[in-house]
Amino acid sequence: RWYDDLVDHFGIGLDPEATIKMYTSGTMVAIRRVFKICSLEPDGTPYPPETSFPEGFHLGQVGRPTSIEASDEIGRTKQCLFRLFQYPDGIPGLDYHAFINTNFSDWTSRRPVHFFERKPFHRALNCAICQDSPNVLKAVMKIIMDINFFINSVHHEGGVFYSGVGVGESLHLVKPGAKLRMPRFLSTTTELKFAKSRLTDKIGPALLVVRVPHGFWGARDISAFSSCPEENETMFCAYALFLVERVSVIKMQGQDVSRIDLLALDKYEGIQYPDDAYPPFHHAPIDIDELGAYDSYVRQYS
């Protein structure tokens, strides 16, 4: 029901500027989180029988049980949850494909165990794109098309932009000379302090330093339409293409953070931008520990 609700509240599909304001506002949506370690018997007990539910969990609850850490979303802790929108295949004792394709009122066998969790819409949308989740993408494709249309409506002035992201175990793919696509809408900023604030809760934190050519098609300065104009945000289309120029390591509060210098390329590699259209490449040191007390900065949710 995301699409219907967001149309009602924000005019999604009717006003592209409203779509961007919604995306940047932190609007929350409910996500069903499925356990990968067990299924649920018709009598409400877990299968396999020796499985125990996490402490504090009860069936049908809304909100993450306090005993499950946020990092467990990627399976590094208890490995009990599927990732956001990951197809829940291999649940013990359950043929999920048969379950999802049967009228639930007619299903009398084991069921998935789940709870509901609230996530910012921009994060949920990007997770759906990253996981290539067909059922969710079918529901929100109009929103994705609206955002892409809005971004591609103008050409960018160019410049150098920063983004704090988590690359997890994908860092080994990031090598100088490699071309990478971002399976998401990538948000960047001219302000290092805001990019830094995004690094504090990431697995495999990385600071992206992106050079964008003058006249670039595929990114847009959305400051005038954003719910957070102070971030001076430039947003890239989903699956934007980049060339890795350099990979290095910087420090933040004693922890290693990867610095990845990128060159923005045309998404379809049909437009070749001349070297002089890009800002000069300078690998000047960046000391993000000197940027001030922005570690606790959180985008305000509406």
PDB file of C-alpha atoms in Angstrom, residues 4-5 12 24 36-37 65 73 80 103-105 107 118 141 149 210 213 217 227 231 241 245 252 273 277 296 298 301:
ATOM      1  CA  ASP A   4      -1.448   4.631  -2.562  1.00  0.00           C
ATOM      2  CA  ASP A   5      -0.547   6.088   0.831  1.00  0.00           C
ATOM      3  CA  ILE A  12       3.582  11.124  -5.667  1.00  0.00           C
ATOM      4  CA  THR A  24      14.456  13.384   1.699  1.00  0.00           C
ATOM      5  CA  LYS A  36      15.648 -17.356   8.478  1.00  0.00           C
ATOM      6  CA  ILE A  37      16.268 -19.793  11.360  1.00  0.00           C
ATOM      7  CA  PRO A  65      13.227  -6.970  19.544  1.00  0.00           C
ATOM      8  CA  GLU A  73      20.377  -7.280   9.158  1.00  0.00           C
ATOM      9  CA  CYS A  80      18.550 -14.954  12.296  1.00  0.00           C
ATOM     10  CA  ASN A 103      -4.404 -17.904  -0.541  1.00  0.00           C
ATOM     11  CA  PHE A 104      -3.296 -17.351   3.044  1.00  0.00           C
ATOM     12  CA  SER A 105      -6.726 -18.304   4.405  1.00  0.00           C
ATOM     13  CA  TRP A 107      -2.806 -22.345   4.036  1.00  0.00           C
ATOM     14  CA  ARG A 118       9.747   0.972  10.722  1.00  0.00           C
ATOM     15  CA  MET A 141       8.213   1.551  -9.818  1.00  0.00           C
ATOM     16  CA  PHE A 149      12.601  11.730 -14.515  1.00  0.00           C
ATOM     17  CA  VAL A 210      32.887  12.114  -6.560  1.00  0.00           C
ATOM     18  CA  PRO A 213      31.612  17.150 -15.022  1.00  0.00           C
ATOM     19  CA  TRP A 217      23.183  14.284 -17.271  1.00  0.00           C
ATOM     20  CA  SER A 227      13.352  18.649   3.197  1.00  0.00           C
ATOM     21  CA  GLU A 231      22.772  19.529   3.124  1.00  0.00           C
ATOM     22  CA  LEU A 241      27.913   4.558 -13.249  1.00  0.00           C
ATOM     23  CA  GLU A 245      40.140   6.644  -9.561  1.00  0.00           C
ATOM     24  CA  MET A 252      37.698   8.630  11.983  1.00  0.00           C
ATOM     25  CA  TYR A 273      32.619  14.136 -21.225  1.00  0.00           C
ATOM     26  CA  ALA A 277      34.627  19.385 -18.054  1.00  0.00           C
ATOM     27  CA  SER A 296      25.142  12.674  16.235  1.00  0.00           C
ATOM     28  CA  VAL A 298      20.315  12.833  12.253  1.00  0.00           C
ATOM     29  CA  TYR A 301      11.922  12.871  10.087  1.00  0.00           C
TER      30      TYR A 301
END
